[in-house]
XYZ file of C-alpha atoms in Angstrom:
575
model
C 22.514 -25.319 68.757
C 26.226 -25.680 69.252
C 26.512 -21.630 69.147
C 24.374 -21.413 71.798
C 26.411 -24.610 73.773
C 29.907 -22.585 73.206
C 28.180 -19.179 74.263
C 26.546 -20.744 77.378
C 30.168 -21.970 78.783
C 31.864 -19.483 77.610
C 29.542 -17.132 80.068
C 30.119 -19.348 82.255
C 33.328 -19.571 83.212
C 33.402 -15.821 82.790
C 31.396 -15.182 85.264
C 33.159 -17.421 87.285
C 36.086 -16.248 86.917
C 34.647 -12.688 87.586
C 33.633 -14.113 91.067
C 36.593 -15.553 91.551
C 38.948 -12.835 91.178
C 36.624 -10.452 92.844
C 36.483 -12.900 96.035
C 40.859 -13.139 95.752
C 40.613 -9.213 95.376
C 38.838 -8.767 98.921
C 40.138 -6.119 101.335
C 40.330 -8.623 103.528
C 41.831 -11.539 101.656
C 44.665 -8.773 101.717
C 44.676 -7.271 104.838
C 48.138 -7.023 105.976
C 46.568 -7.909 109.985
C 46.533 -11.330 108.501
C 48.735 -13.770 109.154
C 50.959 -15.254 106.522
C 53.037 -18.451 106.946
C 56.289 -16.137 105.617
C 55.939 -13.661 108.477
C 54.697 -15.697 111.122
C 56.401 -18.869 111.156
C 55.038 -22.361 110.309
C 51.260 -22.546 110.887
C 51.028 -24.429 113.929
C 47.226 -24.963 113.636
C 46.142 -25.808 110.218
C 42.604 -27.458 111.167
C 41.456 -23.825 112.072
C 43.051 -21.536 109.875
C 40.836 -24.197 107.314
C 37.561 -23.517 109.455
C 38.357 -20.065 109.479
C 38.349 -19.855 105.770
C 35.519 -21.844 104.961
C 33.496 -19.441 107.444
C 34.340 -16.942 105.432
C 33.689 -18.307 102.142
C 30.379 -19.148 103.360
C 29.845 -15.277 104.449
C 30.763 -13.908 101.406
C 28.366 -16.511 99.656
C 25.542 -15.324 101.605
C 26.522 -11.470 100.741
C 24.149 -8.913 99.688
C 27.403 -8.227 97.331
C 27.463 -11.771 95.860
C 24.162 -11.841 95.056
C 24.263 -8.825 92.960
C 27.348 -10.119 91.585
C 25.528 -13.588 90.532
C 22.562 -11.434 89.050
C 24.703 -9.104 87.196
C 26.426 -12.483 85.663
C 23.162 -13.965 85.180
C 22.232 -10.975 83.296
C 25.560 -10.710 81.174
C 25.153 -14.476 80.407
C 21.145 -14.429 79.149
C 22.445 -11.053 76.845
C 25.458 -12.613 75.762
C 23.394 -15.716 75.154
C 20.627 -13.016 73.040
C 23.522 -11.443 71.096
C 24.956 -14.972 70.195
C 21.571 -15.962 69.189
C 20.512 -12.629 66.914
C 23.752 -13.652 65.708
C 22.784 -16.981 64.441
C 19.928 -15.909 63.231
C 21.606 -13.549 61.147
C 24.035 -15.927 60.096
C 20.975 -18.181 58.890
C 19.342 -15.337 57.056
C 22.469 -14.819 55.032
C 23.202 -18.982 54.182
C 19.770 -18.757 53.132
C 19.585 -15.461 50.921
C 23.014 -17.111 50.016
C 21.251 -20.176 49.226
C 18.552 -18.733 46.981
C 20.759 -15.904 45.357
C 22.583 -19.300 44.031
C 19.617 -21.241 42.700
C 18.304 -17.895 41.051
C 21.650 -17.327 38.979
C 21.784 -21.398 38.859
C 18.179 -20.948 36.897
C 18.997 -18.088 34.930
C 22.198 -19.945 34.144
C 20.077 -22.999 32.577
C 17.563 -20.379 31.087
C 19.953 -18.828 29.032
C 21.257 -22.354 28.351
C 18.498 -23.370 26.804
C 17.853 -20.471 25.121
C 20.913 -20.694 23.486
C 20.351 -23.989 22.698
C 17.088 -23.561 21.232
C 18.970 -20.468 19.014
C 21.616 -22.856 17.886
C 18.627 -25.549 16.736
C 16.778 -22.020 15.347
C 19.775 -21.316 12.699
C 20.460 -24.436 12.039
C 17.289 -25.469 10.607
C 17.405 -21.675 8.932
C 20.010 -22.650 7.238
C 19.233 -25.901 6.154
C 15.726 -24.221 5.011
C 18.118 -21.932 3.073
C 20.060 -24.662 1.802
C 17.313 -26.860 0.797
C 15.386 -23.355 -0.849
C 18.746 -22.289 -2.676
C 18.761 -25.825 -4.015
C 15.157 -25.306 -5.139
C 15.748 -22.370 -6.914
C 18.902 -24.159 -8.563
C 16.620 -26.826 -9.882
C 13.913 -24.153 -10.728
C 16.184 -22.231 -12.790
C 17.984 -25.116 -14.361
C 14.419 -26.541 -15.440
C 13.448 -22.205 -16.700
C 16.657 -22.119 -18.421
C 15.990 -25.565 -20.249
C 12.412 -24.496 -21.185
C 13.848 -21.451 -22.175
C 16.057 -22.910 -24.661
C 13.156 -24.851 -25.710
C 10.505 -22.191 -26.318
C 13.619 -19.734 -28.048
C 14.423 -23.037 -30.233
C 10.461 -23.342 -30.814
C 10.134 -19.674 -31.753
C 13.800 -19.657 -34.041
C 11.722 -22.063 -35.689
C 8.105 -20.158 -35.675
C 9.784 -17.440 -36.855
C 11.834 -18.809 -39.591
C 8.226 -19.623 -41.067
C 6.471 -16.830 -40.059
C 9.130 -15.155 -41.578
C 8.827 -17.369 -44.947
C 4.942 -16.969 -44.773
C 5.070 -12.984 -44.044
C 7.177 -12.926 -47.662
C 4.654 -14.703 -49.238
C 1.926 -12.661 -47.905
C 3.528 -9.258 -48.289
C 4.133 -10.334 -52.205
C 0.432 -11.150 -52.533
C -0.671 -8.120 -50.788
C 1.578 -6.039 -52.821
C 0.273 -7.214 -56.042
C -3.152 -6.811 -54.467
C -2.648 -3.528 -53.212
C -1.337 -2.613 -56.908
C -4.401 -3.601 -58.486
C -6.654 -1.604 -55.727
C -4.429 1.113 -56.371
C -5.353 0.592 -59.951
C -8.778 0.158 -59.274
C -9.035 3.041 -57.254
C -7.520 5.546 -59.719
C -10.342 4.341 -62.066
C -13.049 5.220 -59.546
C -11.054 8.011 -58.844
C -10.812 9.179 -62.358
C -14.740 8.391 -63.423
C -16.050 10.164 -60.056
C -14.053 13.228 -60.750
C -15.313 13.078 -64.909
C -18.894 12.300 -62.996
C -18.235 15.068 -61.064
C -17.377 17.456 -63.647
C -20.373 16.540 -65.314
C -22.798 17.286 -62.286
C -20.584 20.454 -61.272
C -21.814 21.479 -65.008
C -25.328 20.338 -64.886
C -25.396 22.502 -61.760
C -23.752 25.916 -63.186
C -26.682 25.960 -65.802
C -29.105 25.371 -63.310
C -28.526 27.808 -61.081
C -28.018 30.591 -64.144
C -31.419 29.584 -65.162
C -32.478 29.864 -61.724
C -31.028 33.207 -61.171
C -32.172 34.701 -64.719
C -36.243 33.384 -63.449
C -35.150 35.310 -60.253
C -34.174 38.422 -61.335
C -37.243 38.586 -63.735
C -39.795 37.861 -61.187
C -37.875 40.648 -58.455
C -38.307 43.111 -61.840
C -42.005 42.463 -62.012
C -42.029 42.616 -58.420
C -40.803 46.274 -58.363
C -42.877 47.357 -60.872
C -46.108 46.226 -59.227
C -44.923 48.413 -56.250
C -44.192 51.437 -58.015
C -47.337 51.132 -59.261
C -49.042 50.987 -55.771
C -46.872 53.633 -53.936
C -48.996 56.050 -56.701
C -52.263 55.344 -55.568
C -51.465 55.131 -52.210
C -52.374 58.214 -49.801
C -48.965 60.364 -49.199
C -49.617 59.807 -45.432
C -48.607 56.439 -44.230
C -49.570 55.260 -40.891
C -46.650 54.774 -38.480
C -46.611 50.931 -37.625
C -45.019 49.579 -34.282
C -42.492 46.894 -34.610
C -44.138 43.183 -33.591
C -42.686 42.226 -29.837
C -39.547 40.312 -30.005
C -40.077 36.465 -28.765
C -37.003 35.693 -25.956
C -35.740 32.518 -26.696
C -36.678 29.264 -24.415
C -33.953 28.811 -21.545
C -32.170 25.586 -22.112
C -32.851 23.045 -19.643
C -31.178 19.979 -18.452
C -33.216 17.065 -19.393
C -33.565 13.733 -17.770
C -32.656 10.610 -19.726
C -34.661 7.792 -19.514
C -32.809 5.470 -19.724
C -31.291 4.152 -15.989
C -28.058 5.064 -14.307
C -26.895 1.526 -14.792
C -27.768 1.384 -18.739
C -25.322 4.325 -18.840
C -22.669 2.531 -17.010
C -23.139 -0.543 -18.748
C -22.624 1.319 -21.918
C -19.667 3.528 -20.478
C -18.087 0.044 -19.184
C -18.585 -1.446 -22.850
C -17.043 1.484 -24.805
C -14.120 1.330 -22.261
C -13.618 -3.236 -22.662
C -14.229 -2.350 -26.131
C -11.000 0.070 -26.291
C -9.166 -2.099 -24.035
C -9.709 -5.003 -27.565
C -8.463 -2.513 -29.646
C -5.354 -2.197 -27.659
C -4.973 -5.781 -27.643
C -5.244 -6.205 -31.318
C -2.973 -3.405 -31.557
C 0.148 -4.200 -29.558
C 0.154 -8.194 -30.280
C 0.405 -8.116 -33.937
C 2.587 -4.685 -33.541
C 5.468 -6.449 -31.111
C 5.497 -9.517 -33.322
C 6.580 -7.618 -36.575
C 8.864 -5.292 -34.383
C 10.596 -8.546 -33.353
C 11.201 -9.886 -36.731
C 14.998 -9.251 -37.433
C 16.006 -6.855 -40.159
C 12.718 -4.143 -38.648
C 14.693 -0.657 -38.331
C 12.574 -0.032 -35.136
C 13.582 -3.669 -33.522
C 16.493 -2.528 -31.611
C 14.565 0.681 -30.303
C 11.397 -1.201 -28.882
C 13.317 -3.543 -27.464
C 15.423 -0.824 -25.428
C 11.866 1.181 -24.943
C 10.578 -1.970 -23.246
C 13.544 -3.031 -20.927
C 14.141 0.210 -19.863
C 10.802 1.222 -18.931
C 10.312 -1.670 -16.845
C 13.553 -1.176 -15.263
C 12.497 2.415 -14.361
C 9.124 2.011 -12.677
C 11.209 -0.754 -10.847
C 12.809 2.329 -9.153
C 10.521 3.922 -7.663
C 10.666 5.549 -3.893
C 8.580 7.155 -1.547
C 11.460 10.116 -1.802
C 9.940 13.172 -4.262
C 13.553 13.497 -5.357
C 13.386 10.151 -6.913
C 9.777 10.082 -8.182
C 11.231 13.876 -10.146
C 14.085 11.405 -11.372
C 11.983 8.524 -12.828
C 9.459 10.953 -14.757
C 12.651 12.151 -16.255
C 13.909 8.939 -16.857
C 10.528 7.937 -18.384
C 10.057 11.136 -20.436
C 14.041 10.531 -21.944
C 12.765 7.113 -23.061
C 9.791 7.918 -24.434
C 11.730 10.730 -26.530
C 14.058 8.313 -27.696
C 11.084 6.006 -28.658
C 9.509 8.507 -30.302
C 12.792 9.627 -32.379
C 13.089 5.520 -33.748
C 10.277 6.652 -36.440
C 8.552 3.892 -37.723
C 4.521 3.716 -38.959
C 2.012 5.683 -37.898
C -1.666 4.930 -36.954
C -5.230 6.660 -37.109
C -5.084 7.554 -32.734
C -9.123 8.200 -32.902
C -10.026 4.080 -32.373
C -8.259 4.762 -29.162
C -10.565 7.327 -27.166
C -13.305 6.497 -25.944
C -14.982 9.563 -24.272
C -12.382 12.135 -24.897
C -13.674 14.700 -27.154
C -11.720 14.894 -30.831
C -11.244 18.023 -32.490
C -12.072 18.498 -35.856
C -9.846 18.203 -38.285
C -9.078 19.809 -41.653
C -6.590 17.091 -42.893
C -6.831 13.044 -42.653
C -3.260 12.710 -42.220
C -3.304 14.830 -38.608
C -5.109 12.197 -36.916
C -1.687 9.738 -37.627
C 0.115 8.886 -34.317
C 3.714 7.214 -34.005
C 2.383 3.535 -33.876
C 6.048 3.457 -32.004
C 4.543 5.699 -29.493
C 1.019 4.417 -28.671
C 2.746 0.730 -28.442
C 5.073 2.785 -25.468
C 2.093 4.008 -23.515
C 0.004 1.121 -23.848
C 3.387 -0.693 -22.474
C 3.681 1.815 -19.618
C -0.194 1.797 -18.534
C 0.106 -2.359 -18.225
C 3.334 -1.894 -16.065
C 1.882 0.703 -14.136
C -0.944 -1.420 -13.461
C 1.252 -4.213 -12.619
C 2.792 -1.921 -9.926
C -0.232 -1.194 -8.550
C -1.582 -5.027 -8.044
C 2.307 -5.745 -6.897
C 2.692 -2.701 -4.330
C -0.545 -3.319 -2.555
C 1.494 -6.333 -0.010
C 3.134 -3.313 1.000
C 1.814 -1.166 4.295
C 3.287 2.046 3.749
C 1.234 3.130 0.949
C 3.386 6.267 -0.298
C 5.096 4.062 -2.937
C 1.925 3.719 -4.865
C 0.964 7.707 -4.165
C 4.308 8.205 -5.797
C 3.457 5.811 -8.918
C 0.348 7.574 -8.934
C 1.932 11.212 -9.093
C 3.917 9.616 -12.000
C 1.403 8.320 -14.139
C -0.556 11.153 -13.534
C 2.261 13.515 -15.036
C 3.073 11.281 -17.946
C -1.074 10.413 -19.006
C -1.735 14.004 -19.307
C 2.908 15.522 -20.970
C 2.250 17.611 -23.485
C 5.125 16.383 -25.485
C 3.404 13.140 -26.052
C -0.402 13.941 -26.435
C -2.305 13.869 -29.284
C -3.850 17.849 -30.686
C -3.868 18.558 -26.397
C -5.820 15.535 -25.752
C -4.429 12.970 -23.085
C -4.272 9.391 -23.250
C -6.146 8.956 -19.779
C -8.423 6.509 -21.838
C -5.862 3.901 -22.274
C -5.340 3.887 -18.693
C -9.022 4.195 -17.992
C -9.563 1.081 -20.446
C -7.198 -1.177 -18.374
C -8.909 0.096 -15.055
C -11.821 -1.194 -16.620
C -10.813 -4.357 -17.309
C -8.683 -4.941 -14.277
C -10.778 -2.931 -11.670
C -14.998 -2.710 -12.635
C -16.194 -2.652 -9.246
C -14.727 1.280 -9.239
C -17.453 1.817 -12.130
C -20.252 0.625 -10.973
C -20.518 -2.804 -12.236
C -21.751 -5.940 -10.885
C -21.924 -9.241 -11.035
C -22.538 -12.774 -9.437
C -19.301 -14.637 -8.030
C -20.633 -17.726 -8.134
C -20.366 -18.028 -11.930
C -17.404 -17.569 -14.192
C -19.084 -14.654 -15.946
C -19.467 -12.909 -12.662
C -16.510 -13.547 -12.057
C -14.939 -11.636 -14.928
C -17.190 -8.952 -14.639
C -15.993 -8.067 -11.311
C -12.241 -8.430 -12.591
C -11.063 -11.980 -10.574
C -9.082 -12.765 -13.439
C -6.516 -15.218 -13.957
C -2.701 -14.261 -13.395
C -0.038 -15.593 -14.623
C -2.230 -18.344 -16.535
C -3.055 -19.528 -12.998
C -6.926 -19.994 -12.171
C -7.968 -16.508 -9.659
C -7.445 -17.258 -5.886
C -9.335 -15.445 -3.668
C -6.186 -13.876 -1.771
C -4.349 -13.003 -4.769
C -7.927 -11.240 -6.427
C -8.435 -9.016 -2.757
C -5.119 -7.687 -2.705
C -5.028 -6.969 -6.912
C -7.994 -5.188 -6.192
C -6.795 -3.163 -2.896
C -3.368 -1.977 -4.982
C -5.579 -0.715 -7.757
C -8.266 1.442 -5.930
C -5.236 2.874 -4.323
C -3.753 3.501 -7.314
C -6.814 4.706 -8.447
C -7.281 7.385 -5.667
C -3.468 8.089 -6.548
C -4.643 9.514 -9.361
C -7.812 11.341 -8.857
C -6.765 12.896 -5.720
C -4.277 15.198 -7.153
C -4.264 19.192 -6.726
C -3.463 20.206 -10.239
C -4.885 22.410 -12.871
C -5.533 19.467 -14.905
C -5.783 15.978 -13.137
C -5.274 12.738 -15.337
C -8.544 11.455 -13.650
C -10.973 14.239 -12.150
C -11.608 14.010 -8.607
C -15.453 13.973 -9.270
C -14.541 10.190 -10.585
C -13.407 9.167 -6.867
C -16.026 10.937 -5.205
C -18.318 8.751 -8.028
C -16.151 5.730 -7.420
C -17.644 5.529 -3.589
C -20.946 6.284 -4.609
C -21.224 3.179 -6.490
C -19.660 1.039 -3.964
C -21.885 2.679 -1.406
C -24.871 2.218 -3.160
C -24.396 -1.606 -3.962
C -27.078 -3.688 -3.240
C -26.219 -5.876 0.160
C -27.013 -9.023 -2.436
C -24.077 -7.896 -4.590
C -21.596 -6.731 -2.058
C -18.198 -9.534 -1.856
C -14.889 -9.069 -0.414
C -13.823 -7.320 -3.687
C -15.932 -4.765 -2.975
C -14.678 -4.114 0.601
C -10.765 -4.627 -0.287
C -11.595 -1.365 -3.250
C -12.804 0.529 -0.242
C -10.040 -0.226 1.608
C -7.640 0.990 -0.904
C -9.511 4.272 -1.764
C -9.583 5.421 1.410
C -6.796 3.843 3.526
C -4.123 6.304 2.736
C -6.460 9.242 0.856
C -9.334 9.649 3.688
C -8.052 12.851 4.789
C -7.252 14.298 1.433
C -10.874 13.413 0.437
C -11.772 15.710 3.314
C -9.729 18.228 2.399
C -11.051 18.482 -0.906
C -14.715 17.799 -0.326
C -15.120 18.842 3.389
C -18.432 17.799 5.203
C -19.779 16.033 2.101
C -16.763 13.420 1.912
C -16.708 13.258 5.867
C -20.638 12.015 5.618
C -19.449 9.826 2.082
C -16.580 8.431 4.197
C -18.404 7.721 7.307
C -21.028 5.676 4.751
C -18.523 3.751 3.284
C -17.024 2.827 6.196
C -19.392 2.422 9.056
C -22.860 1.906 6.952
C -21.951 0.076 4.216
C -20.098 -2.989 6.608
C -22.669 -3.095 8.878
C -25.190 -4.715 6.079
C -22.372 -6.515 4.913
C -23.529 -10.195 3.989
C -22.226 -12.913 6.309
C -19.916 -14.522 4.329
C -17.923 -11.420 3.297
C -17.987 -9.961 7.232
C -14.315 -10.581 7.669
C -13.429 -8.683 5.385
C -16.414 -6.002 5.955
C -13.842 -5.643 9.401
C -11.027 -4.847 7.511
C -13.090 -1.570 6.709
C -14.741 -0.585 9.566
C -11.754 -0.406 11.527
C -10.342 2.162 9.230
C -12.306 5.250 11.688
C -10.254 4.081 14.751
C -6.868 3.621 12.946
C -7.253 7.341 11.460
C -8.433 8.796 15.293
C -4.957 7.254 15.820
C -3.563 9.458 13.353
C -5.886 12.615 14.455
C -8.155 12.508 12.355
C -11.799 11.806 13.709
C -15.077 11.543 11.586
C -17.741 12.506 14.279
């Protein structure tokens, strides 16, 4: 290497040097016995004052002294020559570590080149995705607002005759109802005269009756009188007969089977849920005929009531600020006026007091139309909040529903209107009662609630996650510490009996996704409340019940049986 080349000579000449200035520094090179051409004159014998000189190079050549001094340059030269290389070598070790530090930034250089690249392609086609979506939803709305104008045009004009027809109608039924007023005064008036007549009959009747009576208790008592003569003056003292104790009442067994009894429970429920139907259709189509004094105030009931379960948080303050909210509306709905309506059609298992007067079973038909409105949104809330994860926004809808089902200010003679919600759980939800059915048919279909949204045919994604959002809206509302629950917990723990005792033949992904959203969020409440018997129900539901799953519902058998290790997450183990 040339280091090595410039070292070597460099050593070199050093160590000549060295040697010669330690030769020219000799005691006697110096001596001052010597004789020097200044003192002495001219040399007059050059040839040997030459020879003498070389001799003595040559002896101090062959020196003891000059050999150390040639080793000890030798030796100066190799380390020199070791330093200059450890030197190089070091000097190499650097370039290179130079070398690579500069192709590492060089690469992270391009890396964050291209990432930056690739980020610049990212939000550009994000925005041209935005641009082409916001164009979409121009068009979309352009085409609503032009089928909007249609269908208002279309119903301007259904109306108008509607409107024409309902005069007709109302001027036939009023001279109708006139004559069965008429013709009910005369039935009236003959079954009172009949009546009177029989109410007669009956008075002289019963005087005969009691004149017969009286005689025969006379001739009665004179028979004894007659006896208690002849009869010996001492009487024989006679024991009292043993009282009988009355059979204990016992609880009997039906015969007919458990799912006759839900059948019919499931029936009286769809059959409440028609009554509703026929109710509110016919109800919002005369409140939106203008001129009705109770137009204006449904209208507001409506809008507002959908705007406020719109509002709802998982903060308590809130949830406390909607029920208020809800409660002012339904006041104010209340306070319109308006018709009123026989409530009894719409129970179905509540128990209804008797009552002295006809007229106390009428209910604000203003009213029942705002809680029938309220249950369907509620519902809606449900099916809508169950793409969320955290699941506190639907325990907060619960808590509200819950409240409002069961406000005293609203009720009908203290009995809550839990069946109208209970109906439309019914209809949406059946798999939480019990009922079955066979997917592969249309029927079935229904019967487990796959129904169509929207007027769109059921999809299979859109039915599992309806049905997850309203068993935990269901568990919402049973699972609730209160003196008096909209929906018993006993109904839960019956909920996952039935799904827990479903045949493995009638088990689908319905059944798994209601599973899911009972016990997702509620498992440890349900523990709480029912201790080792809900541990055992949960540990059925969640590790037996999957595990005879059928194999085309398995994947979503998963989503169930992975519930024990997401809650040991959370603390909470099973076994």
């Amino acid at each position: 290497m040339p280091a090595k080349s410039g070292a070597s000579s460099s050593s070199m000449h050093t160590t000549s040097s060295f040697a010669s200035s330690w030769i020219s520094s000799s005691p006697s090179r110096q001596s001052p016995s010597r004789p020097s051409p200044s003192r002495n004159g001219p040399r007059t014998t050059p040839s040997r004052d030459f020879t003498r000189r070389s001799t003595l190079d040559m002896d101090l050549l062959d020196s003891p002294a000059h050999k150390m001094i040639l080793e000890l340059s030798q030796m100066m030269i190799q380390s020199t020559q070791e330093f200059n290389e450890r030197l190089d070598h070091a000097t190499a070790e650097d370039a290179k570590l130079h070398q690579q530090q500069l192709a590492k930034a060089a690469a992270e250089h391009e890396r964050v080149r291209n990432g930056a690249s690739m980020e610049c392609e990212r939000i550009l086609l994000e925005q041209e995705l935005e641009k082409r979506r916001k164009e979409e939803e121009q068009r979309k709305e352009l085409q609503r607002l032009q089928q909007e104008r249609a269908r208002k045009e279309a119903e301007a004009r259904q109306q108008e005759w509607e409107t024409k027809r309902r005069e007709e109608e109302a001027a036939r039924q009023a001279a109708e109802h006139q004559k069965r007023l008429q013709e009910a005064d005369d039935r009236v008036r003959a079954q009172r005269e009949a009546e009177e007549l029989a109410r007669r009959q009956k008075m002289e009747q019963d005087t005969a009756d009691r004149n017969a009576r009286e005689a025969a208790v006379a001739a009665a008592a004179a028979k004894q009188a007659e006896a208690r003569t002849a009869q010996a003056p001492t009487q024989l003292l006679q024991k009292p007969p043993p009282s009988v104790a009355p059979a204990p009442v016992t609880n009997q067994v039906t015969s007919q089977p458990v799912s006759a009894d839900v059948e019919n429970l499931h029936t009286k429920y769809l059959d409440l849920h028609k009554r509703m139907k026929e109710f509110w259709k016919p109800f919002k189509a005369e409140c939106a005929v203008k001129g009705n004094p109770i137009k204006g105030a449904v209208g507001d009931m409506r809008r507002e009531l959908r705007k406020a379960m719109g509002q709802i948080t998982v903060k308590r303050e809130d949830t406390r600020n909607v029920i208020r909210k809800i409660r002012d509306i339904i006041t104010a709905t209340r306070n319109a006026g308006g018709p009123t309506i026989d409530i009894r059609p719409f129970f179905a298992t509540q128990s209804i007091p008797n009552l002295s007067n006809e007229a106390d079973a009428q209910y604000p038909c203003i009213l029942l139309y705002a809680y029938i409105c309220f249950v369907k949104f509620a519902i809606k809330q449900f099916e809508q909040e169950a793409a969320n994860e955290d699941g506190r926004i639907i325990a907060e809808l619960g808590a509200i529903v819950a409240s409002l089902m069961i406000d005293p200010n609203f009720v009908w003679n203290n009995v809550p209107m839990t069946d109208l919600l209970l109906a439309k759980f019914h209809r949406v939800c059946p798999i939480l009662f019990g009922i079955r059915g066979n997917m592969e048919t249309k029927e079935g279909q229904v019967r487990l609630g796959m129904l169509p949204v929207g007027g769109e045919a059921p999809a299979v994604n859109v039915y599992n996650q309806r049905m997850l959002g309203l068993a935990a809206g269901y568990a919402a509302l049973s699972l609730r510490v209160v003196e008096k629950p909209a929906i018993p917990a006993s109904e839960y723990w019956r909920a996952l009996a039935f799904l827990c005792n479903t045949p493995s033949a009638s088990l689908y992904g319905g059944h798994f996704m209601v599973i899911k959203g009972l016990l997702k969020d509620y498992a440890k409440k349900f523990i709480t409340m029912y201790g080792r018997a809900g541990r055992a129900m949960i540990l059925r539901a969640t590790v037996t019940l999957p595990a005879r799953a059928p194999a085309n519902v398995v994947s979503t058998a998963n989503l169930v049986s992975v519930l024990p290790d997401s809650w040991k997450m959370q603390g909470l183990v099973l076994q």
